[in-house]
Amino acid sequence: GENVEQHPSTLSVQEGDSAVIKCTYSDSASNYFPWYKQELGKRPQLIIDIRSNVGEKKDQRIAVTLNKTAKHFSLHITETQPEDSAVYFCAASIIQAGTALIFGKGTTLSVSS
Amino acid sequence: EAQVTQNPRYLITVTGKKLTVTCSQNMNHEYMSWYRQDPGLGLRQIYYSMNVEVTDKGDVPEGYKVSRKEKRNFPLILESPSPNQTSLYFCASSFGLDEQFFGPGTRLTVL
């Protein structure tokens, strides 16, 4: 089955710096890659997702890139702000097959001002 | 308001005492699932359901049961809870298999 590895497990940056979180997946058939943000004590919420027919997607300060050949995808946050501090999870699935969404173990991002 | 609700939000119980955590969504989503979240292990899927009367095992189904008799409800049943089921549980729903909307979570402690 699918396995998703996420790195780093913790990341500390200064406000205004960029942050990059990387994930690798094992199943080459996976075609949907979402990123969820979970603030302390809250539920996970989708912040951006990408499908395998797209190499990059941007939404304001966040972007996701996908390299299908290498089977990895990354979350990029530019101009980080203290409110970006949270746990970020990547995930992978095969949408058409109805397979489970497999999550990485999460990255705790701390943005200090 | 579109939402996923879970009850109870907090529960402390003892080993072996059957319990049910309810999950309900008002968005007419076909797909519903249950996850458990443990420190350092991320979110692991327990069971999911593609539609009424259709359920399937996720990554960690042992010790859990689910049912999907109505589209809006997807209860999680622990027939004989054990301490290793102490965890934070999330229910989620979606139209298809893309963006999942999570409930507020249920923190379960099994003594």
mmCIF file of C-alpha atoms in Angstrom:
data_model
loop_
_atom_site.group_PDB
_atom_site.id
_atom_site.type_symbol
_atom_site.label_atom_id
_atom_site.label_comp_id
_atom_site.label_asym_id
_atom_site.label_seq_id
_atom_site.Cartn_x
_atom_site.Cartn_y
_atom_site.Cartn_z
ATOM 1 C CA GLY A 1 0.000 0.000 0.000
ATOM 2 C CA GLU A 2 0.871 3.663 -0.085
ATOM 3 C CA ASN A 3 3.457 5.062 2.308
ATOM 4 C CA VAL A 4 4.053 8.784 2.788
ATOM 5 C CA GLU A 5 7.225 10.102 4.390
ATOM 6 C CA GLN A 6 7.336 13.731 5.556
ATOM 7 C CA HIS A 7 10.366 15.854 6.475
ATOM 8 C CA PRO A 8 11.326 17.628 8.583
ATOM 9 C CA SER A 9 9.314 16.739 11.659
ATOM 10 C CA THR A 10 9.976 20.189 13.137
ATOM 11 C CA LEU A 11 10.905 23.449 11.461
ATOM 12 C CA SER A 12 11.686 26.790 13.056
ATOM 13 C CA VAL A 13 11.954 29.968 10.987
ATOM 14 C CA GLN A 14 12.065 33.692 11.539
ATOM 15 C CA GLU A 15 9.105 35.790 10.476
ATOM 16 C CA GLY A 16 9.496 36.735 6.833
ATOM 17 C CA ASP A 17 11.616 33.713 5.934
ATOM 18 C CA SER A 18 10.446 30.917 3.655
ATOM 19 C CA ALA A 19 9.578 27.426 4.845
ATOM 20 C CA VAL A 20 9.684 24.227 2.810
ATOM 21 C CA ILE A 21 8.235 20.876 3.820
ATOM 22 C CA LYS A 22 8.858 17.803 1.690
ATOM 23 C CA CYS A 23 6.959 14.554 1.268
ATOM 24 C CA THR A 24 7.712 11.401 -0.667
ATOM 25 C CA TYR A 25 5.207 8.728 -1.614
ATOM 26 C CA SER A 26 5.641 5.132 -2.656
ATOM 27 C CA ASP A 27 2.700 4.313 -4.944
ATOM 28 C CA SER A 28 3.262 5.701 -8.435
ATOM 29 C CA ALA A 29 -0.498 5.418 -9.071
ATOM 30 C CA SER A 30 -1.271 8.106 -6.465
ATOM 31 C CA ASN A 31 -2.746 11.163 -8.156
ATOM 32 C CA TYR A 32 -4.045 13.461 -5.437
ATOM 33 C CA PHE A 33 -1.804 15.274 -2.939
ATOM 34 C CA PRO A 34 -3.399 17.582 -0.374
ATOM 35 C CA TRP A 35 -1.808 19.601 2.419
ATOM 36 C CA TYR A 36 -3.617 20.167 5.703
ATOM 37 C CA LYS A 37 -2.864 22.693 8.432
ATOM 38 C CA GLN A 38 -3.745 21.952 12.034
ATOM 39 C CA GLU A 39 -3.510 24.741 14.572
ATOM 40 C CA LEU A 40 -3.127 23.842 18.217
ATOM 41 C CA GLY A 41 -6.321 22.283 19.561
ATOM 42 C CA LYS A 42 -8.115 22.621 16.247
ATOM 43 C CA ARG A 43 -9.162 20.296 13.464
ATOM 44 C CA PRO A 44 -7.059 19.810 10.287
ATOM 45 C CA GLN A 45 -8.068 22.055 7.408
ATOM 46 C CA LEU A 46 -7.125 21.823 3.756
ATOM 47 C CA ILE A 47 -4.851 24.652 2.647
ATOM 48 C CA ILE A 48 -3.866 23.545 -0.845
ATOM 49 C CA ASP A 49 -3.923 20.438 -3.005
ATOM 50 C CA ILE A 50 -2.483 19.286 -6.300
ATOM 51 C CA ARG A 51 -3.352 16.581 -8.766
ATOM 52 C CA SER A 52 -0.877 14.561 -10.784
ATOM 53 C CA ASN A 53 -1.602 16.348 -14.042
ATOM 54 C CA VAL A 54 -0.225 19.597 -12.610
ATOM 55 C CA GLY A 55 3.377 20.328 -11.626
ATOM 56 C CA GLU A 56 2.839 23.384 -9.460
ATOM 57 C CA LYS A 57 -0.001 25.276 -7.829
ATOM 58 C CA LYS A 58 0.071 28.590 -5.964
ATOM 59 C CA ASP A 59 -2.327 30.346 -3.651
ATOM 60 C CA GLN A 60 -1.000 33.661 -2.355
ATOM 61 C CA ARG A 61 1.917 32.830 -0.031
ATOM 62 C CA ILE A 62 1.678 29.070 -0.330
ATOM 63 C CA ALA A 63 2.622 26.827 -3.215
ATOM 64 C CA VAL A 64 2.907 23.118 -3.813
ATOM 65 C CA THR A 65 5.193 21.437 -6.333
ATOM 66 C CA LEU A 66 4.963 17.865 -7.554
ATOM 67 C CA ASN A 67 7.670 15.725 -9.122
ATOM 68 C CA LYS A 68 5.967 12.543 -10.340
ATOM 69 C CA THR A 69 9.169 10.976 -11.563
ATOM 70 C CA ALA A 70 10.852 11.255 -8.192
ATOM 71 C CA LYS A 71 7.566 10.692 -6.347
ATOM 72 C CA HIS A 72 7.847 13.687 -4.112
ATOM 73 C CA PHE A 73 5.906 16.869 -3.492
ATOM 74 C CA SER A 74 6.666 19.934 -1.416
ATOM 75 C CA LEU A 75 4.870 22.749 0.360
ATOM 76 C CA HIS A 76 6.433 26.196 0.112
ATOM 77 C CA ILE A 77 5.375 29.043 2.385
ATOM 78 C CA THR A 78 6.871 32.438 1.629
ATOM 79 C CA GLU A 79 7.003 35.502 3.885
ATOM 80 C CA THR A 80 6.062 33.435 6.900
ATOM 81 C CA GLN A 81 4.006 35.009 9.674
ATOM 82 C CA PRO A 82 3.456 33.932 13.297
ATOM 83 C CA GLU A 83 -0.051 32.727 12.370
ATOM 84 C CA ASP A 84 1.547 30.173 10.048
ATOM 85 C CA SER A 85 2.740 28.331 13.166
ATOM 86 C CA ALA A 86 0.917 24.981 13.140
ATOM 87 C CA VAL A 87 1.320 21.316 12.278
ATOM 88 C CA TYR A 88 1.251 20.633 8.545
ATOM 89 C CA PHE A 89 0.311 17.253 7.087
ATOM 90 C CA CYS A 90 0.812 16.033 3.555
ATOM 91 C CA ALA A 91 -1.237 13.164 2.151
ATOM 92 C CA ALA A 92 -1.610 11.026 -0.955
ATOM 93 C CA SER A 93 -4.347 8.955 -2.525
ATOM 94 C CA ILE A 94 -5.678 7.524 -5.772
ATOM 95 C CA ILE A 95 -8.930 9.392 -6.264
ATOM 96 C CA GLN A 96 -10.591 7.188 -8.865
ATOM 97 C CA ALA A 97 -9.813 3.976 -7.011
ATOM 98 C CA GLY A 98 -11.420 5.195 -3.811
ATOM 99 C CA THR A 99 -8.357 4.353 -1.790
ATOM 100 C CA ALA A 100 -7.675 5.673 1.669
ATOM 101 C CA LEU A 101 -6.009 9.060 2.087
ATOM 102 C CA ILE A 102 -2.602 8.280 3.591
ATOM 103 C CA PHE A 103 -1.088 11.047 5.693
ATOM 104 C CA GLY A 104 2.497 11.844 6.532
ATOM 105 C CA LYS A 105 3.421 12.124 10.202
ATOM 106 C CA GLY A 106 3.307 15.909 10.200
ATOM 107 C CA THR A 107 5.679 18.866 10.467
ATOM 108 C CA THR A 108 5.486 21.296 13.359
ATOM 109 C CA LEU A 109 6.288 24.751 11.986
ATOM 110 C CA SER A 110 7.199 27.504 14.418
ATOM 111 C CA VAL A 111 7.488 31.074 13.148
ATOM 112 C CA SER A 112 9.102 33.465 15.574
ATOM 113 C CA SER A 113 8.788 37.224 15.321
ATOM 114 C CA GLU B 1 -24.034 26.213 8.616
ATOM 115 C CA ALA B 2 -22.192 23.417 6.815
ATOM 116 C CA GLN B 3 -20.444 21.281 9.374
ATOM 117 C CA VAL B 4 -19.294 17.933 10.676
ATOM 118 C CA THR B 5 -20.217 17.279 14.298
ATOM 119 C CA GLN B 6 -18.905 14.661 16.698
ATOM 120 C CA ASN B 7 -20.120 13.570 20.102
ATOM 121 C CA PRO B 8 -18.902 13.334 22.719
ATOM 122 C CA ARG B 9 -15.973 15.736 22.477
ATOM 123 C CA TYR B 10 -14.272 14.219 25.525
ATOM 124 C CA LEU B 11 -14.700 10.780 27.020
ATOM 125 C CA ILE B 12 -12.973 8.898 29.816
ATOM 126 C CA THR B 13 -13.944 5.258 30.088
ATOM 127 C CA VAL B 14 -12.668 1.936 31.377
ATOM 128 C CA THR B 15 -11.332 -1.100 29.572
ATOM 129 C CA GLY B 16 -14.032 -3.287 28.085
ATOM 130 C CA LYS B 17 -16.954 -0.866 28.333
ATOM 131 C CA LYS B 18 -18.544 -0.553 24.898
ATOM 132 C CA LEU B 19 -18.809 2.969 23.547
ATOM 133 C CA THR B 20 -19.987 4.791 20.439
ATOM 134 C CA VAL B 21 -18.710 8.066 19.056
ATOM 135 C CA THR B 22 -21.227 9.684 16.758
ATOM 136 C CA CYS B 23 -20.434 11.647 13.613
ATOM 137 C CA SER B 24 -22.918 13.620 11.562
ATOM 138 C CA GLN B 25 -22.568 15.890 8.520
ATOM 139 C CA ASN B 26 -25.135 18.198 6.930
ATOM 140 C CA MET B 27 -23.439 18.675 3.563
ATOM 141 C CA ASN B 28 -24.899 15.623 1.798
ATOM 142 C CA HIS B 29 -21.402 14.163 1.390
ATOM 143 C CA GLU B 30 -21.101 10.605 0.122
ATOM 144 C CA TYR B 31 -17.686 9.936 1.594
ATOM 145 C CA MET B 32 -17.067 9.747 5.340
ATOM 146 C CA SER B 33 -14.115 8.456 7.309
ATOM 147 C CA TRP B 34 -12.640 8.094 10.777
ATOM 148 C CA TYR B 35 -9.064 8.892 11.757
ATOM 149 C CA ARG B 36 -7.084 8.617 14.924
ATOM 150 C CA GLN B 37 -4.311 11.051 15.722
ATOM 151 C CA ASP B 38 -1.447 10.077 17.997
ATOM 152 C CA PRO B 39 1.710 12.081 18.772
ATOM 153 C CA GLY B 40 4.427 11.356 16.228
ATOM 154 C CA LEU B 41 2.178 9.134 14.127
ATOM 155 C CA GLY B 42 0.073 11.704 12.318
ATOM 156 C CA LEU B 43 -3.439 10.893 11.146
ATOM 157 C CA ARG B 44 -4.222 7.260 10.489
ATOM 158 C CA GLN B 45 -7.420 6.176 8.826
ATOM 159 C CA ILE B 46 -9.533 3.642 10.722
ATOM 160 C CA TYR B 47 -12.509 3.080 8.411
ATOM 161 C CA TYR B 48 -14.124 4.880 5.537
ATOM 162 C CA SER B 49 -17.444 4.770 3.712
ATOM 163 C CA MET B 50 -18.101 5.621 0.098
ATOM 164 C CA ASN B 51 -21.878 5.701 0.570
ATOM 165 C CA VAL B 52 -24.767 4.234 2.553
ATOM 166 C CA GLU B 53 -24.129 0.590 3.477
ATOM 167 C CA VAL B 54 -20.647 0.716 1.904
ATOM 168 C CA THR B 55 -17.731 0.657 4.350
ATOM 169 C CA ASP B 56 -14.099 -0.369 4.066
ATOM 170 C CA LYS B 57 -11.092 -0.757 6.324
ATOM 171 C CA GLY B 58 -8.428 1.884 6.508
ATOM 172 C CA ASP B 59 -4.938 1.498 7.933
ATOM 173 C CA VAL B 60 -5.789 0.683 11.543
ATOM 174 C CA PRO B 61 -9.246 -0.958 11.754
ATOM 175 C CA GLU B 62 -8.532 -3.492 14.518
ATOM 176 C CA GLY B 63 -10.763 -3.012 17.545
ATOM 177 C CA TYR B 64 -13.221 -0.718 15.777
ATOM 178 C CA LYS B 65 -16.528 -1.079 13.983
ATOM 179 C CA VAL B 66 -18.546 1.349 11.899
ATOM 180 C CA SER B 67 -21.931 1.479 10.247
ATOM 181 C CA ARG B 68 -23.452 3.707 7.569
ATOM 182 C CA LYS B 69 -27.214 3.303 7.651
ATOM 183 C CA GLU B 70 -27.902 6.903 6.702
ATOM 184 C CA LYS B 71 -25.921 9.230 4.488
ATOM 185 C CA ARG B 72 -25.402 11.855 7.173
ATOM 186 C CA ASN B 73 -24.273 9.597 10.051
ATOM 187 C CA PHE B 74 -21.176 7.461 10.476
ATOM 188 C CA PRO B 75 -20.760 6.234 14.078
ATOM 189 C CA LEU B 76 -17.546 4.678 15.357
ATOM 190 C CA ILE B 77 -18.031 1.770 17.742
ATOM 191 C CA LEU B 78 -15.489 0.385 20.188
ATOM 192 C CA GLU B 79 -16.956 -2.914 21.383
ATOM 193 C CA SER B 80 -14.296 -3.555 24.029
ATOM 194 C CA PRO B 81 -12.021 -0.527 24.382
ATOM 195 C CA SER B 82 -8.432 -1.005 25.493
ATOM 196 C CA PRO B 83 -5.857 1.535 26.731
ATOM 197 C CA ASN B 84 -4.060 1.500 23.353
ATOM 198 C CA GLN B 85 -7.175 3.070 21.868
ATOM 199 C CA THR B 86 -6.615 6.189 23.910
ATOM 200 C CA SER B 87 -6.319 8.811 21.203
ATOM 201 C CA LEU B 88 -7.780 11.869 19.486
ATOM 202 C CA TYR B 89 -10.397 10.807 16.941
ATOM 203 C CA PHE B 90 -11.536 12.798 13.933
ATOM 204 C CA CYS B 91 -14.453 12.165 11.647
ATOM 205 C CA ALA B 92 -14.287 13.647 8.142
ATOM 206 C CA SER B 93 -16.546 13.899 5.112
ATOM 207 C CA SER B 94 -16.273 14.946 1.474
ATOM 208 C CA PHE B 95 -18.221 14.925 -1.774
ATOM 209 C CA GLY B 96 -15.676 12.920 -3.647
ATOM 210 C CA LEU B 97 -12.307 11.772 -2.513
ATOM 211 C CA ASP B 98 -10.641 15.169 -2.456
ATOM 212 C CA GLU B 99 -11.060 17.880 0.184
ATOM 213 C CA GLN B 100 -12.103 16.343 3.459
ATOM 214 C CA PHE B 101 -13.921 18.391 6.078
ATOM 215 C CA PHE B 102 -12.979 17.353 9.569
ATOM 216 C CA GLY B 103 -15.110 17.342 12.679
ATOM 217 C CA PRO B 104 -13.886 18.995 15.903
ATOM 218 C CA GLY B 105 -12.374 15.799 17.306
ATOM 219 C CA THR B 106 -13.121 13.466 20.215
ATOM 220 C CA ARG B 107 -10.488 12.953 22.868
ATOM 221 C CA LEU B 108 -10.858 9.440 24.256
ATOM 222 C CA THR B 109 -9.074 8.083 27.310
ATOM 223 C CA VAL B 110 -9.384 4.379 28.145
ATOM 224 C CA LEU B 111 -8.232 3.486 31.667
#
